[in-house]
Amino acid sequence: MTTRPFRPRRSVLYVPASNAKALSKLPGLACDAAIIDLEDAVAPDAKLSAREALKTFFAERSKTPQSGGPGEIVIRINGLSTEWGPDDLIAARECRPDAILLPKVETPRDILEANDTLDDEDAHPGMWLWAMIETPKALLNIGAIAELGRDPGARLACFVAGTNDLVKETGVRVTPDRRHLVPWLMQMVLAARAGGIDVLDGVANNFRDLDTFRRECEDGAGMGFDGKTLIHPDQIGPANEVFSPSTDEIAQARAIVAAFAAPENAGKGVLTVDGRMTERLHLAQAEKLLARAGNL
């Protein structure tokens, strides 16, 4: 059994595997993670060359100590039901990324099939699987998919909201406040928490409108997302800021931890901290927040 370590995922940038210039800039970017994309960002006639470019990127990366850039590198493959998917999965395993992102996940079987292949190929147990939630069927099955997060052998570590595909598949109207998507986004968060995994909000398509992007990040953080997927480096700064604990939140968490640590409060289940009733569940939340802040 491999325990999933805490990884900050405030800002997760998509980078096409076929874009050598964009890949070369990764070491200078402050995003928490990067998803090197073999799927939507790569045209069908460029799939094979993109896969070779991916291999070259990782081969060159292994030769140079990494002093900057994303702390986590993820590869999004094509669906395993496509003509490229099975070979993508094997190629991704050979590259040894931190995780492999599976598109169009709709049932637990989609995760388990990928996991079985990785096991058969002797992939490192710390190579995690992320799942795109981007179809109506995925939402109908999301509870069962998320339960795999509790199975130490299934590798599932993170959900990624595929909002563009959900819009396409359902025909809902896109509004600035995303009100028609919010119920489904909240369903993803709820399922992820039940499964003990992270969950990332979908992309904002207008990367030039950073004010609207910031508001969308704030809405996502308010819904409980761990971070946001991005399509442009200019979105990294606002995402990192919004999804980081605030100074006030850190101070409050420290006060809660200190109160429960006081000798006179040993064994107590409920305290008053700064005029608020505070239970041990709030202590657990405070400890998690401080651990998160310490890793940023």
Short mmCIF file of C-alpha atoms in Angstrom, two decimals:
data_model
loop_
_atom_site.label_atom_id
_atom_site.label_comp_id
_atom_site.label_asym_id
_atom_site.label_seq_id
_atom_site.Cartn_x
_atom_site.Cartn_y
_atom_site.Cartn_z
CA MET A 1 0.00 0.00 0.00
CA THR A 2 1.30 3.46 -0.95
CA THR A 3 -0.09 6.41 0.98
CA ARG A 4 -1.00 9.40 -1.14
CA PRO A 5 1.10 12.37 -0.01
CA PHE A 6 -0.38 15.84 0.20
CA ARG A 7 0.25 17.70 -3.05
CA PRO A 8 -0.85 21.30 -3.59
CA ARG A 9 -2.99 21.49 -6.73
CA ARG A 10 -4.14 25.11 -6.72
CA SER A 11 -3.09 25.72 -10.32
CA VAL A 12 -2.91 22.87 -12.85
CA LEU A 13 -1.90 23.95 -16.36
CA TYR A 14 -2.72 22.02 -19.53
CA VAL A 15 0.17 21.94 -22.01
CA PRO A 16 -0.12 20.23 -25.41
CA ALA A 17 2.48 17.49 -25.86
CA SER A 18 2.90 18.71 -29.43
CA ASN A 19 3.89 22.25 -28.37
CA ALA A 20 7.65 22.15 -27.80
CA LYS A 21 7.82 25.87 -27.03
CA ALA A 22 5.22 25.60 -24.27
CA LEU A 23 6.94 22.55 -22.79
CA SER A 24 10.27 24.37 -22.70
CA LYS A 25 8.73 27.11 -20.54
CA LEU A 26 7.47 24.76 -17.82
CA PRO A 27 10.56 25.03 -15.56
CA GLY A 28 9.93 28.77 -15.21
CA LEU A 29 6.25 28.53 -14.29
CA ALA A 30 4.81 28.64 -10.76
CA CYS A 31 1.89 26.30 -11.34
CA ASP A 32 1.54 23.50 -8.81
CA ALA A 33 1.09 20.89 -11.53
CA ALA A 34 1.11 20.56 -15.31
CA ILE A 35 -0.96 18.19 -17.44
CA ILE A 36 0.87 17.31 -20.64
CA ASP A 37 -1.94 16.60 -23.03
CA LEU A 38 -2.10 13.90 -25.69
CA GLU A 39 -5.88 14.15 -26.05
CA ASP A 40 -8.02 17.22 -26.83
CA ALA A 41 -5.11 19.58 -27.51
CA VAL A 42 -3.62 17.31 -30.18
CA ALA A 43 -5.16 16.84 -33.63
CA PRO A 44 -5.75 13.24 -34.80
CA ASP A 45 -3.02 13.41 -37.44
CA ALA A 46 -0.51 14.60 -34.80
CA LYS A 47 -1.21 11.98 -32.13
CA LEU A 48 1.76 9.75 -32.88
CA SER A 49 4.25 12.58 -33.20
CA ALA A 50 2.93 14.09 -29.97
CA ARG A 51 3.54 10.79 -28.19
CA GLU A 52 7.14 10.78 -29.41
CA ALA A 53 7.56 14.39 -28.33
CA LEU A 54 6.27 13.40 -24.90
CA LYS A 55 8.90 10.70 -24.59
CA THR A 56 11.61 13.15 -25.63
CA PHE A 57 10.45 15.71 -23.06
CA PHE A 58 10.64 13.22 -20.20
CA ALA A 59 13.97 11.81 -21.38
CA GLU A 60 15.50 15.28 -21.41
CA ARG A 61 13.86 16.16 -18.11
CA SER A 62 15.41 13.15 -16.40
CA LYS A 63 18.90 14.40 -17.31
CA THR A 64 18.51 17.77 -15.58
CA PRO A 65 17.84 18.37 -11.87
CA GLN A 66 14.51 20.15 -11.46
CA SER A 67 14.90 23.34 -9.43
CA GLY A 68 11.71 25.07 -10.50
CA GLY A 69 8.45 24.67 -12.31
CA PRO A 70 5.52 22.40 -11.47
CA GLY A 71 5.89 20.09 -8.52
CA GLU A 72 3.77 17.48 -10.24
CA ILE A 73 3.70 16.35 -13.87
CA VAL A 74 0.65 14.51 -15.20
CA ILE A 75 0.03 12.99 -18.63
CA ARG A 76 -3.46 13.03 -20.13
CA ILE A 77 -3.80 10.12 -22.52
CA ASN A 78 -6.45 9.43 -25.12
CA GLY A 79 -9.36 7.25 -24.03
CA LEU A 80 -8.53 3.57 -23.78
CA SER A 81 -11.37 2.82 -26.20
CA THR A 82 -9.70 4.91 -28.93
CA GLU A 83 -7.05 3.70 -31.35
CA TRP A 84 -4.37 5.70 -29.52
CA GLY A 85 -5.32 5.10 -25.89
CA PRO A 86 -3.73 1.71 -25.10
CA ASP A 87 -0.36 2.72 -26.57
CA ASP A 88 -0.61 6.11 -24.86
CA LEU A 89 -1.00 4.38 -21.50
CA ILE A 90 2.08 2.23 -22.03
CA ALA A 91 4.09 5.22 -23.24
CA ALA A 92 2.94 7.27 -20.25
CA ARG A 93 3.97 4.52 -17.86
CA GLU A 94 7.45 4.48 -19.44
CA CYS A 95 7.76 8.24 -18.89
CA ARG A 96 7.18 7.80 -15.12
CA PRO A 97 4.97 10.86 -14.51
CA ASP A 98 3.44 11.57 -11.11
CA ALA A 99 0.01 10.65 -12.46
CA ILE A 100 -1.89 9.69 -15.60
CA LEU A 101 -5.14 11.49 -16.38
CA LEU A 102 -7.85 9.32 -17.93
CA PRO A 103 -10.42 11.11 -20.10
CA LYS A 104 -14.10 10.21 -20.39
CA VAL A 105 -14.16 8.08 -17.24
CA GLU A 106 -17.73 6.83 -16.85
CA THR A 107 -17.61 3.76 -14.60
CA PRO A 108 -15.29 2.30 -11.95
CA ARG A 109 -14.26 -0.27 -14.54
CA ASP A 110 -12.51 2.48 -16.55
CA ILE A 111 -10.21 3.15 -13.59
CA LEU A 112 -9.67 -0.51 -12.77
CA GLU A 113 -8.75 -1.44 -16.37
CA ALA A 114 -6.08 1.28 -16.46
CA ASN A 115 -4.86 0.22 -13.04
CA ASP A 116 -4.62 -3.42 -14.12
CA THR A 117 -2.54 -2.45 -17.14
CA LEU A 118 -0.17 -0.40 -14.99
CA ASP A 119 0.15 -3.29 -12.54
CA ASP A 120 0.88 -5.70 -15.40
CA GLU A 121 3.58 -3.32 -16.61
CA ASP A 122 5.10 -3.10 -13.09
CA ALA A 123 4.40 0.60 -12.83
CA HIS A 124 5.53 2.24 -9.60
CA PRO A 125 2.73 2.09 -7.00
CA GLY A 126 3.09 5.85 -6.53
CA MET A 127 2.04 6.51 -10.13
CA TRP A 128 -1.51 7.73 -9.52
CA LEU A 129 -4.57 7.91 -11.74
CA TRP A 130 -6.65 11.05 -12.21
CA ALA A 131 -10.13 10.89 -13.75
CA MET A 132 -11.88 13.37 -16.03
CA ILE A 133 -15.54 13.75 -15.06
CA GLU A 134 -17.04 15.12 -18.25
CA THR A 135 -20.08 13.10 -19.30
CA PRO A 136 -23.62 12.59 -17.98
CA LYS A 137 -22.89 8.90 -17.37
CA ALA A 138 -19.87 9.81 -15.25
CA LEU A 139 -22.04 12.00 -13.04
CA LEU A 140 -24.62 9.26 -12.64
CA ASN A 141 -21.87 6.86 -11.51
CA ILE A 142 -19.68 9.33 -9.66
CA GLY A 143 -20.25 7.89 -6.19
CA ALA A 144 -19.09 4.43 -7.21
CA ILE A 145 -16.10 5.87 -9.08
CA ALA A 146 -15.07 7.98 -6.08
CA GLU A 147 -15.23 4.95 -3.75
CA LEU A 148 -12.11 3.66 -5.52
CA GLY A 149 -10.25 6.43 -3.71
CA ARG A 150 -10.64 4.33 -0.57
CA ASP A 151 -9.09 1.30 -2.28
CA PRO A 152 -5.30 1.54 -1.86
CA GLY A 153 -4.79 -0.66 -4.91
CA ALA A 154 -6.85 1.37 -7.38
CA ARG A 155 -4.44 4.35 -7.68
CA LEU A 156 -7.27 6.93 -7.92
CA ALA A 157 -6.10 10.28 -6.50
CA CYS A 158 -8.01 13.12 -8.16
CA PHE A 159 -11.11 14.12 -10.14
CA VAL A 160 -10.88 16.77 -12.85
CA ALA A 161 -14.05 18.56 -13.95
CA GLY A 162 -14.40 18.55 -17.73
CA THR A 163 -16.84 21.43 -17.92
CA ASN A 164 -16.51 22.09 -21.64
CA ASP A 165 -17.48 18.52 -22.48
CA LEU A 166 -20.32 18.56 -19.96
CA VAL A 167 -21.71 21.65 -21.65
CA LYS A 168 -21.39 20.00 -25.05
CA GLU A 169 -22.94 16.72 -23.91
CA THR A 170 -25.89 18.24 -22.05
CA GLY A 171 -26.62 21.44 -23.93
CA VAL A 172 -26.86 23.56 -20.78
CA ARG A 173 -26.54 27.30 -21.25
CA VAL A 174 -23.22 28.81 -20.21
CA THR A 175 -23.62 31.88 -17.98
CA PRO A 176 -20.98 33.96 -16.17
CA ASP A 177 -22.05 32.54 -12.81
CA ARG A 178 -22.14 28.94 -14.16
CA ARG A 179 -25.45 28.47 -12.34
CA HIS A 180 -26.53 25.59 -14.57
CA LEU A 181 -23.27 23.74 -13.88
CA VAL A 182 -23.06 24.36 -10.14
CA PRO A 183 -25.21 21.37 -9.08
CA TRP A 184 -22.95 19.00 -11.00
CA LEU A 185 -19.78 20.68 -9.76
CA MET A 186 -20.98 20.34 -6.18
CA GLN A 187 -21.78 16.68 -6.85
CA MET A 188 -18.16 16.16 -7.92
CA VAL A 189 -16.86 17.79 -4.75
CA LEU A 190 -19.18 15.74 -2.55
CA ALA A 191 -18.17 12.47 -4.21
CA ALA A 192 -14.46 13.34 -4.06
CA ARG A 193 -14.67 14.04 -0.34
CA ALA A 194 -16.52 10.78 0.22
CA GLY A 195 -13.74 8.98 -1.64
CA GLY A 196 -10.92 10.85 0.09
CA ILE A 197 -9.49 12.28 -3.14
CA ASP A 198 -8.79 15.75 -4.55
CA VAL A 199 -11.00 17.49 -7.09
CA LEU A 200 -10.12 20.24 -9.58
CA ASP A 201 -12.45 22.77 -11.17
CA GLY A 202 -12.73 23.00 -14.94
CA VAL A 203 -11.05 25.52 -17.22
CA ALA A 204 -12.06 29.12 -17.93
CA ASN A 205 -11.91 29.58 -21.69
CA ASN A 206 -11.41 33.35 -21.87
CA PHE A 207 -7.85 33.50 -20.54
CA ARG A 208 -7.57 37.24 -21.24
CA ASP A 209 -10.36 38.18 -18.82
CA LEU A 210 -8.51 37.66 -15.54
CA ASP A 211 -11.12 39.49 -13.46
CA THR A 212 -13.79 37.00 -14.47
CA PHE A 213 -11.29 34.20 -14.04
CA ARG A 214 -10.56 35.28 -10.47
CA ARG A 215 -14.28 35.33 -9.66
CA GLU A 216 -14.60 31.83 -11.08
CA CYS A 217 -11.69 30.71 -8.89
CA GLU A 218 -13.38 32.26 -5.86
CA ASP A 219 -16.61 30.42 -6.69
CA GLY A 220 -14.68 27.18 -7.12
CA ALA A 221 -12.85 27.61 -3.82
CA GLY A 222 -16.18 28.37 -2.16
CA MET A 223 -17.60 25.12 -3.52
CA GLY A 224 -14.70 23.19 -2.01
CA PHE A 225 -12.47 22.52 -5.02
CA ASP A 226 -8.77 22.03 -4.29
CA GLY A 227 -7.68 24.05 -7.32
CA LYS A 228 -8.40 24.90 -10.92
CA THR A 229 -7.28 23.62 -14.29
CA LEU A 230 -5.80 26.31 -16.55
CA ILE A 231 -5.17 26.88 -20.22
CA HIS A 232 -2.76 29.84 -20.03
CA PRO A 233 0.19 30.78 -17.77
CA ASP A 234 -1.41 34.17 -16.99
CA GLN A 235 -4.04 32.30 -14.97
CA ILE A 236 -1.48 30.76 -12.58
CA GLY A 237 -1.06 33.74 -10.24
CA PRO A 238 -4.75 34.34 -9.52
CA ALA A 239 -5.40 30.62 -9.02
CA ASN A 240 -2.51 30.25 -6.59
CA GLU A 241 -3.68 33.25 -4.61
CA VAL A 242 -7.35 32.31 -4.40
CA PHE A 243 -6.79 28.64 -3.54
CA SER A 244 -4.20 29.39 -0.83
CA PRO A 245 -5.32 29.71 2.81
CA SER A 246 -5.63 33.37 3.83
CA THR A 247 -3.67 34.95 6.67
CA ASP A 248 -6.83 35.08 8.79
CA GLU A 249 -7.62 31.41 8.11
CA ILE A 250 -4.11 30.39 9.13
CA ALA A 251 -4.29 32.48 12.32
CA GLN A 252 -7.64 30.97 13.26
CA ALA A 253 -6.37 27.44 12.61
CA ARG A 254 -3.34 28.06 14.82
CA ALA A 255 -5.57 29.34 17.60
CA ILE A 256 -7.71 26.18 17.43
CA VAL A 257 -4.68 23.89 17.51
CA ALA A 258 -3.16 25.81 20.43
CA ALA A 259 -6.40 25.71 22.41
CA PHE A 260 -6.77 21.94 22.15
CA ALA A 261 -3.07 21.48 22.95
CA ALA A 262 -3.33 23.40 26.24
CA PRO A 263 -2.93 21.08 29.26
CA GLU A 264 -6.13 22.32 30.88
CA ASN A 265 -8.10 21.24 27.78
CA ALA A 266 -6.77 17.68 27.62
CA GLY A 267 -9.58 15.28 26.84
CA LYS A 268 -12.14 17.97 26.12
CA GLY A 269 -14.28 17.55 23.02
CA VAL A 270 -15.68 21.06 22.79
CA LEU A 271 -14.01 24.40 23.50
CA THR A 272 -14.74 28.06 22.99
CA VAL A 273 -12.12 29.64 20.74
CA ASP A 274 -12.42 33.34 19.92
CA GLY A 275 -16.04 33.27 21.02
CA ARG A 276 -16.99 30.30 18.83
CA MET A 277 -17.95 26.78 19.81
CA THR A 278 -15.14 24.58 18.49
CA GLU A 279 -15.22 20.79 18.35
CA ARG A 280 -12.54 18.25 17.56
CA LEU A 281 -13.78 18.08 13.99
CA HIS A 282 -12.73 21.74 13.72
CA LEU A 283 -9.33 20.73 15.13
CA ALA A 284 -8.93 18.17 12.35
CA GLN A 285 -9.87 20.82 9.78
CA ALA A 286 -7.40 23.27 11.32
CA GLU A 287 -4.57 20.74 11.27
CA LYS A 288 -5.30 19.94 7.62
CA LEU A 289 -5.30 23.63 6.69
CA LEU A 290 -1.98 24.24 8.44
CA ALA A 291 -0.43 21.20 6.75
CA ARG A 292 -1.65 22.53 3.43
CA ALA A 293 -0.27 26.02 4.13
CA GLY A 294 3.09 24.55 5.13
CA ASN A 295 3.41 22.76 1.80
CA LEU A 296 2.75 25.80 -0.39
#
